[in-house]
Coordinates of C-alpha atoms and ligand atoms in Angstrom, one line a residue:
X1 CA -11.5 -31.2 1.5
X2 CA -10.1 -29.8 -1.5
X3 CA -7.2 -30.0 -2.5
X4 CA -6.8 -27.9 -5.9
X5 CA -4.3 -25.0 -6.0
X6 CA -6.1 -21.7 -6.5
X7 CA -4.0 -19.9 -9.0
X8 CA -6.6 -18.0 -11.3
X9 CA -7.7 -14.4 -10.7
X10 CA -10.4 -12.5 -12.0
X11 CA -10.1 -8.5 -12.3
X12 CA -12.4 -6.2 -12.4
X13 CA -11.6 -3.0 -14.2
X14 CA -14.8 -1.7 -16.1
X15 CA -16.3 0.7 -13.6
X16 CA -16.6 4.1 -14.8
X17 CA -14.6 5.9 -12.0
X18 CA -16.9 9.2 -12.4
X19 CA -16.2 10.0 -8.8
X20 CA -12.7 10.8 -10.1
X21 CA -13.7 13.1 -13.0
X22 CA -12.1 14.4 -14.5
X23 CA -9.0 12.5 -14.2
X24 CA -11.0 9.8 -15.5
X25 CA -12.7 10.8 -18.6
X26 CA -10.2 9.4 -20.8
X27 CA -8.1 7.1 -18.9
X28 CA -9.2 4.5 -16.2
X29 CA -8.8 5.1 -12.3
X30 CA -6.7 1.6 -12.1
X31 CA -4.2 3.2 -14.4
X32 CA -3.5 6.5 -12.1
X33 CA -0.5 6.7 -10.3
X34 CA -0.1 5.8 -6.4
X35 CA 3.8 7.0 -6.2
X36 CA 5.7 4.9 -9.4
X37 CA 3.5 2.8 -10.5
X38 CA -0.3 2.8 -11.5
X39 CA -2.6 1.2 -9.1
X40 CA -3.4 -1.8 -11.3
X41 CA -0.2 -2.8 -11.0
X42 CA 0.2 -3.1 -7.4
X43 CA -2.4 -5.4 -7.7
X44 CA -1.4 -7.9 -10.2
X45 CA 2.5 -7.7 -8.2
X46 CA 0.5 -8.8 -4.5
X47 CA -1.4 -11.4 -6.9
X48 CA 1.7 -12.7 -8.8
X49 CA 3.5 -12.8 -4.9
X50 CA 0.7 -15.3 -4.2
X51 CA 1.1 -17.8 -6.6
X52 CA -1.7 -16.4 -9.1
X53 CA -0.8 -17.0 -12.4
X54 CA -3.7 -16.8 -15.0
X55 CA -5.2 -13.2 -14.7
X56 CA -8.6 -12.2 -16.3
X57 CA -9.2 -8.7 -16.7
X58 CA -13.1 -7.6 -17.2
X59 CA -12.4 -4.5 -19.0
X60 CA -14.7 -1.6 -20.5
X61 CA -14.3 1.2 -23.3
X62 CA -11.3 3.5 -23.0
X63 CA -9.4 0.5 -20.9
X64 CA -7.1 -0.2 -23.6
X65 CA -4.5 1.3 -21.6
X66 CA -4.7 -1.6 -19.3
X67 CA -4.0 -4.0 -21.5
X68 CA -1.1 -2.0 -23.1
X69 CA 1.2 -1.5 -19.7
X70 CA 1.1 -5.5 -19.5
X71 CA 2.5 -6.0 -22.6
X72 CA 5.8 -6.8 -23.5
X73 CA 7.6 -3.2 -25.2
X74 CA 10.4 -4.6 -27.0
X75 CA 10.7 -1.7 -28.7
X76 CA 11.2 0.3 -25.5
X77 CA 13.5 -2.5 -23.7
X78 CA 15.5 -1.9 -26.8
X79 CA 15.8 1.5 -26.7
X80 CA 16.9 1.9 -23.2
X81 CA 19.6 -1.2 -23.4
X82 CA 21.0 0.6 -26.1
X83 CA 20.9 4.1 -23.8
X84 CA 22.8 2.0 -21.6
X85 CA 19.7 3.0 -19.1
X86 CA 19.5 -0.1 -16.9
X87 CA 17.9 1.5 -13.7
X88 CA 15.2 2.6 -16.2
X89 CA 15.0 -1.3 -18.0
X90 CA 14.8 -2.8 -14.2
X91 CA 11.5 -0.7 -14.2
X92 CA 9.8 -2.9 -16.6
X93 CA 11.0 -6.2 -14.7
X94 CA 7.1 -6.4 -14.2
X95 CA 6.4 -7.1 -18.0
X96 CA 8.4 -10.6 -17.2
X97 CA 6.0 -11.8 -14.5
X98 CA 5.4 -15.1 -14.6
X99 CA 1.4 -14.6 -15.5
X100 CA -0.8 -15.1 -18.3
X101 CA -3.4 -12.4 -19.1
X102 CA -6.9 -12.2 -20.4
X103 CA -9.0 -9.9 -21.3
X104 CA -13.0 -9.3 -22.2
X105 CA -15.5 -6.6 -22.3
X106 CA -18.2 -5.8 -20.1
X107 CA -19.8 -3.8 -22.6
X108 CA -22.5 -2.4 -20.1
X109 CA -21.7 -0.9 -16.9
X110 CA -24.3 -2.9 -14.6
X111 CA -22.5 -3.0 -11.2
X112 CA -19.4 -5.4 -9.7
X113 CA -21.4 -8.3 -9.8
X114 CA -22.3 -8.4 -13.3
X115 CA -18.8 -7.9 -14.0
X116 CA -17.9 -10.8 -11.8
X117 CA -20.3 -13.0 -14.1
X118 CA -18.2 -12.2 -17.2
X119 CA -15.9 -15.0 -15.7
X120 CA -17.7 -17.3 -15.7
X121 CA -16.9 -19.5 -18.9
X122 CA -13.4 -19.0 -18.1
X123 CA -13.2 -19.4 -14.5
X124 CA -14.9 -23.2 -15.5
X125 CA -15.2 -25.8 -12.2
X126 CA -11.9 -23.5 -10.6
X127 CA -12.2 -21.9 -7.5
X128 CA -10.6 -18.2 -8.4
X129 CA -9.8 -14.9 -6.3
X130 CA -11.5 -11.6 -7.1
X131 CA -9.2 -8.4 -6.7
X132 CA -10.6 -5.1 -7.6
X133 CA -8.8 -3.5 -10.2
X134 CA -9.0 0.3 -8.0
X135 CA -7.8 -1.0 -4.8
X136 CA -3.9 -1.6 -2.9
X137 CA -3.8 -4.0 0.1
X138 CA -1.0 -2.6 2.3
X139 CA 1.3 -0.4 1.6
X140 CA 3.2 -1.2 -1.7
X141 CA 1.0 -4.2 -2.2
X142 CA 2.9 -5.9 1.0
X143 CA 0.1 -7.8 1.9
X144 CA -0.2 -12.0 1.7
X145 CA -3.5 -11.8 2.8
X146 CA -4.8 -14.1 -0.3
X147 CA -2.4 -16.7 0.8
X148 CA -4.0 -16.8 4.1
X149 CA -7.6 -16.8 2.1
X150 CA -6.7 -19.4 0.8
X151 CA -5.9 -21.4 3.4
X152 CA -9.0 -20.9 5.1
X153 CA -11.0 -21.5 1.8
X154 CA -9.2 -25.2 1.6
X155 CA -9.2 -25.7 5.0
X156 CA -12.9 -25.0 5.7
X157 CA -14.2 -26.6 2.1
X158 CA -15.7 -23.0 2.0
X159 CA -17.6 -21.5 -1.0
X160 CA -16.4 -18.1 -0.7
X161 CA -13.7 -16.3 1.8
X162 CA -13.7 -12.4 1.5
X163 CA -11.5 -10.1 3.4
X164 CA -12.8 -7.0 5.9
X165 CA -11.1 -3.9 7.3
X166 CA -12.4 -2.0 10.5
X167 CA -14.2 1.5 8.8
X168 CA -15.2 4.0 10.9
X169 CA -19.1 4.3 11.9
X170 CA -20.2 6.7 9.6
X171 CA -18.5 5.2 6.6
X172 CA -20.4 1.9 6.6
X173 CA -22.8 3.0 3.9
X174 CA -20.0 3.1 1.5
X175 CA -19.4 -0.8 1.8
X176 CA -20.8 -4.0 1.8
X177 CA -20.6 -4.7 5.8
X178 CA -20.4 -7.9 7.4
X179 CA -22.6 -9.8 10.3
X180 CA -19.5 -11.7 11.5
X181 CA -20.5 -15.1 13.8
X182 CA -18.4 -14.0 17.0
X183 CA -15.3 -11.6 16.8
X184 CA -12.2 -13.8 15.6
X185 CA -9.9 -12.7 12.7
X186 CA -11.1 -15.5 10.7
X187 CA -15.0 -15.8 11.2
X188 CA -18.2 -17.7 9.6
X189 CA -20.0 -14.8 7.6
X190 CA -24.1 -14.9 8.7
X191 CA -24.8 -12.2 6.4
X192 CA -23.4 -9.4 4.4
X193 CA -25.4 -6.2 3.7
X194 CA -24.7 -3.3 0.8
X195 CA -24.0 -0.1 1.7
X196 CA -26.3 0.0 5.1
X197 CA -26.8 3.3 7.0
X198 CA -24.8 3.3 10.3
X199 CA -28.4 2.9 12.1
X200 CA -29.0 -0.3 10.4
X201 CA -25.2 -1.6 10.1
X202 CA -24.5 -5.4 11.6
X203 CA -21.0 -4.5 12.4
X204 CA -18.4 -1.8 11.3
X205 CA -16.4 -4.7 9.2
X206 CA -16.4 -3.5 5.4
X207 CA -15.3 -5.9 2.6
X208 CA -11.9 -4.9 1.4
X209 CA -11.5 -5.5 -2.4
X210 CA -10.7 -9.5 -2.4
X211 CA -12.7 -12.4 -2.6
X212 CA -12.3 -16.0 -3.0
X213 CA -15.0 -18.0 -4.8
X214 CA -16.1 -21.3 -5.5
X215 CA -18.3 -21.0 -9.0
X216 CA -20.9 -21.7 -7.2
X217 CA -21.1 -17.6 -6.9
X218 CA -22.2 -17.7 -10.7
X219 CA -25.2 -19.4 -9.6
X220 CA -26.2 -16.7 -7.3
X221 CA -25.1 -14.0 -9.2
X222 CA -27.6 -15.6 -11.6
X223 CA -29.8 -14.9 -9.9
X224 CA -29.4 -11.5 -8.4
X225 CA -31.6 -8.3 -9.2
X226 CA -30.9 -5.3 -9.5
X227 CA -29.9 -3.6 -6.0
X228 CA -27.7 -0.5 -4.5
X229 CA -27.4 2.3 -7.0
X230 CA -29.5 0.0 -9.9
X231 CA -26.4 -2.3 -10.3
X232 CA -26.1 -6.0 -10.1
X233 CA -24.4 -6.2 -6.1
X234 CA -21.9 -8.3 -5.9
X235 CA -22.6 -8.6 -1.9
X236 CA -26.0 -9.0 -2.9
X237 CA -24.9 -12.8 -4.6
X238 CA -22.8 -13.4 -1.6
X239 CA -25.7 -12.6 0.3
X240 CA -28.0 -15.2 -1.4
X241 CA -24.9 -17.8 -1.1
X242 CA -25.0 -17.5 2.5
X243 CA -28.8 -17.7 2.6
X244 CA -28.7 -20.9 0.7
X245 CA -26.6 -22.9 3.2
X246 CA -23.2 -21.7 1.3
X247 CA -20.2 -21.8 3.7
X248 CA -18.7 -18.5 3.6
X249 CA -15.8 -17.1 6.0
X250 CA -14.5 -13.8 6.6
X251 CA -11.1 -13.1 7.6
X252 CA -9.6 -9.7 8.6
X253 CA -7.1 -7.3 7.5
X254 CA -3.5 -7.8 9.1
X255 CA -3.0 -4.2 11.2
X256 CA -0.3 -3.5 8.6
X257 CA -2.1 -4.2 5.8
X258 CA -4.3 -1.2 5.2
X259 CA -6.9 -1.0 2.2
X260 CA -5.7 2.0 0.1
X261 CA -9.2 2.9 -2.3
X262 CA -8.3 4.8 -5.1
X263 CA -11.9 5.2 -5.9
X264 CA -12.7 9.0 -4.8
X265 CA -9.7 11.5 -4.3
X266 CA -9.5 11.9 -0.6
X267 CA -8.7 8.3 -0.4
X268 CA -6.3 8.5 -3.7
X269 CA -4.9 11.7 -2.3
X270 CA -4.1 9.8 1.1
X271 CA -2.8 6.8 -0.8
X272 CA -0.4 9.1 -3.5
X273 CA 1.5 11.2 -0.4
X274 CA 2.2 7.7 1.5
X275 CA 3.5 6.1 -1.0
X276 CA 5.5 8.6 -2.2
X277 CA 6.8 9.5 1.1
X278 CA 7.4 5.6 1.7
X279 CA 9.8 6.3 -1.6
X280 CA 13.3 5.0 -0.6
X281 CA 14.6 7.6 -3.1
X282 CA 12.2 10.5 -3.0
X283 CA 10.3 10.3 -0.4
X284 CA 12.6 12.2 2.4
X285 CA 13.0 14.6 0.4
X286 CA 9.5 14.7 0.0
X287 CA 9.0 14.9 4.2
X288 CA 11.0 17.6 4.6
X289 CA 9.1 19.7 1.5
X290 CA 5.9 18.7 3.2
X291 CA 7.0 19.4 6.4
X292 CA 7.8 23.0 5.4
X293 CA 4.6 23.3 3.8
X294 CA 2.9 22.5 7.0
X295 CA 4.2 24.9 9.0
X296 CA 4.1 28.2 6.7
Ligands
LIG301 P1 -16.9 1.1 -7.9 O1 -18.0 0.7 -7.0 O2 -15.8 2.0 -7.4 O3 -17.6 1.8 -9.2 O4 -16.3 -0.2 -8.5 P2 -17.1 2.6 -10.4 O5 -18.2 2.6 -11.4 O6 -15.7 2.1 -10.9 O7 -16.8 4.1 -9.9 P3 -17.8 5.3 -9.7 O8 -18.8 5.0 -8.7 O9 -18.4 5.7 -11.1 O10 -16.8 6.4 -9.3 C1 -15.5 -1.1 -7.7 C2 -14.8 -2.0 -8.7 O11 -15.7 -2.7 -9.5 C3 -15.4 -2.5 -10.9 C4 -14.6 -1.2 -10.9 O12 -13.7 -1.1 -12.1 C5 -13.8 -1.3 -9.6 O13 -12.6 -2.1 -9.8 N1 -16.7 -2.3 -11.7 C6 -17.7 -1.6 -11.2 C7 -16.8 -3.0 -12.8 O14 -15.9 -3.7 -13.3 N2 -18.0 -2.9 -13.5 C8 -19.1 -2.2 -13.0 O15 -20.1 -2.2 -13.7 C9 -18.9 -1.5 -11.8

């Protein structure tokens, strides 16, 4: 049994995002707006809420941007006190998290799981969590579904616990899908497949954008080839875990704790108008200008 607190995240931020062009070309998709606040920041707020308090960021070029909204602006802060602007000041309240950040380059953009093996020398002996930099768990970041990771993960000495969402049918082959051992919210994983086609799907369960690792992953990921799309899979390494007698769980998404993708713009588009109609200032003003819209 272990008993070691699990309080070290790693980040991946360095994909490309061409699905989003242009909106991407010079800025990355974790920095776009889902309401307020960029979508990277959602994340590191649900993985501060958890008790996560060393964050390592696998960035890429033109990420700098990243790095900058974490930062501490004093000069800003000191602008707006002097404005007399505190509604605007409580707005960087996030700057003061109680977190420590890190940051290095995945100077080539070989897939997910090559990013993930950036971590390595940091991440040490430590078990860590994996959130993807482009994805929301629930809406505003509600969701504790890490905590309850990582209770499984300690409770079941596991070597990796990842979380799934229901996907419709013909969206499997977007995901890495599961082959969950019998239908439980918290299951043993027999295998996990990339991006199947819905013929050849094990289940309809897709992984949803956070992991929990022992660094025994590194091995496998050591060991992966290139797969899906000519990148290094990170479901591929979880794949090979499992096959070598690694005891990995799955456990499902809560029902209010939706997976808001931000990675192509049907999903992003979903994701903006929810949050911003979720708004407790804007957002009915924003129904009843949508609601007109609608029915012109
Ligand atoms: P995606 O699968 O959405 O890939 O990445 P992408 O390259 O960002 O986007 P497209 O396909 O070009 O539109 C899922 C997560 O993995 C990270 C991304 O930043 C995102 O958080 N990622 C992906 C990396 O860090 N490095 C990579 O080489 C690929």
């Amino acid at each position: 049994m272990q008993t070691v607190d699990i309080d070290v995240a790693v980040v991946p931020v360095a994909g490309l995002g061409t699905r989003l062009l242009p909106a991407t070309k010079s800025q990355p998709k974790e920095m776009l707006p889902v309401g307020r606040k960029p979508v990277v920041q959602y994340v590191v707020e649900e993985l501060t809420r958890v008790g996560i308090h060393q964050i390592l960021f696998i960035t890429g070029r033109r990420k700098a941007s990243i790095e900058n909204h974490f930062d501490m602006d004093h000069a800003l802060i000191q602008l707006l006190r002097e404005q007399g602007k505190e509604e605007l000041l409580a707005q960087l309240e996030f700057e003061r998290a109680p977190v420590q950040y890190f940051y290095t380059r995945q100077r080539r953009q070989l897939g997910l799981g090559h990013a993930v093996l950036h971590a390595r020398h940091f991440v040490g002996q430590r078990p860590f969590v994996v959130a993807l930099g482009d994805s929301i768990i629930g809406l505003h970041a509600q969701s504790r579904v890490i905590e309850r990771m990582k209770e499984v993960f300690v409770d079941q000495d596991a070597d990796a616990v990842i979380a799934f969402e229901t996907v419709p049918p013909h969206e499997v082959d977007k995901y890495g899908i599961a082959r969950p051992r019998g239908d439980g919210t918290i299951f043993p994983l027999e295998d996990v497949v990339e991006k199947p086609s819905p013929e050849e799907a094990p289940s309809n369960l897709a992984i949803a954008a956070r992991y929990i690792f022992s660094p025994r992953i590194f091995d496998a990921l050591e060991r992966t080839g290139f797969g899906a799309g000519g990148e290094i899979q990170l479901t591929d390494a979880i794949r090979l875990l499992i096959q070598e007698g690694g005891n990995v769980y799955g456990i499902r998404l809560a029902p209010g704790e939706r997976r808001y993708d931000i990675g192509n713009f049907p999903s992003y588009f979903r994701a903006f108008v929810e949050f911003a109609l979720a708004d407790d200032l804007y957002g009915p003003d924003l129904r009843a200008y949508l609601q007109g819209l609608l029915h012109t």
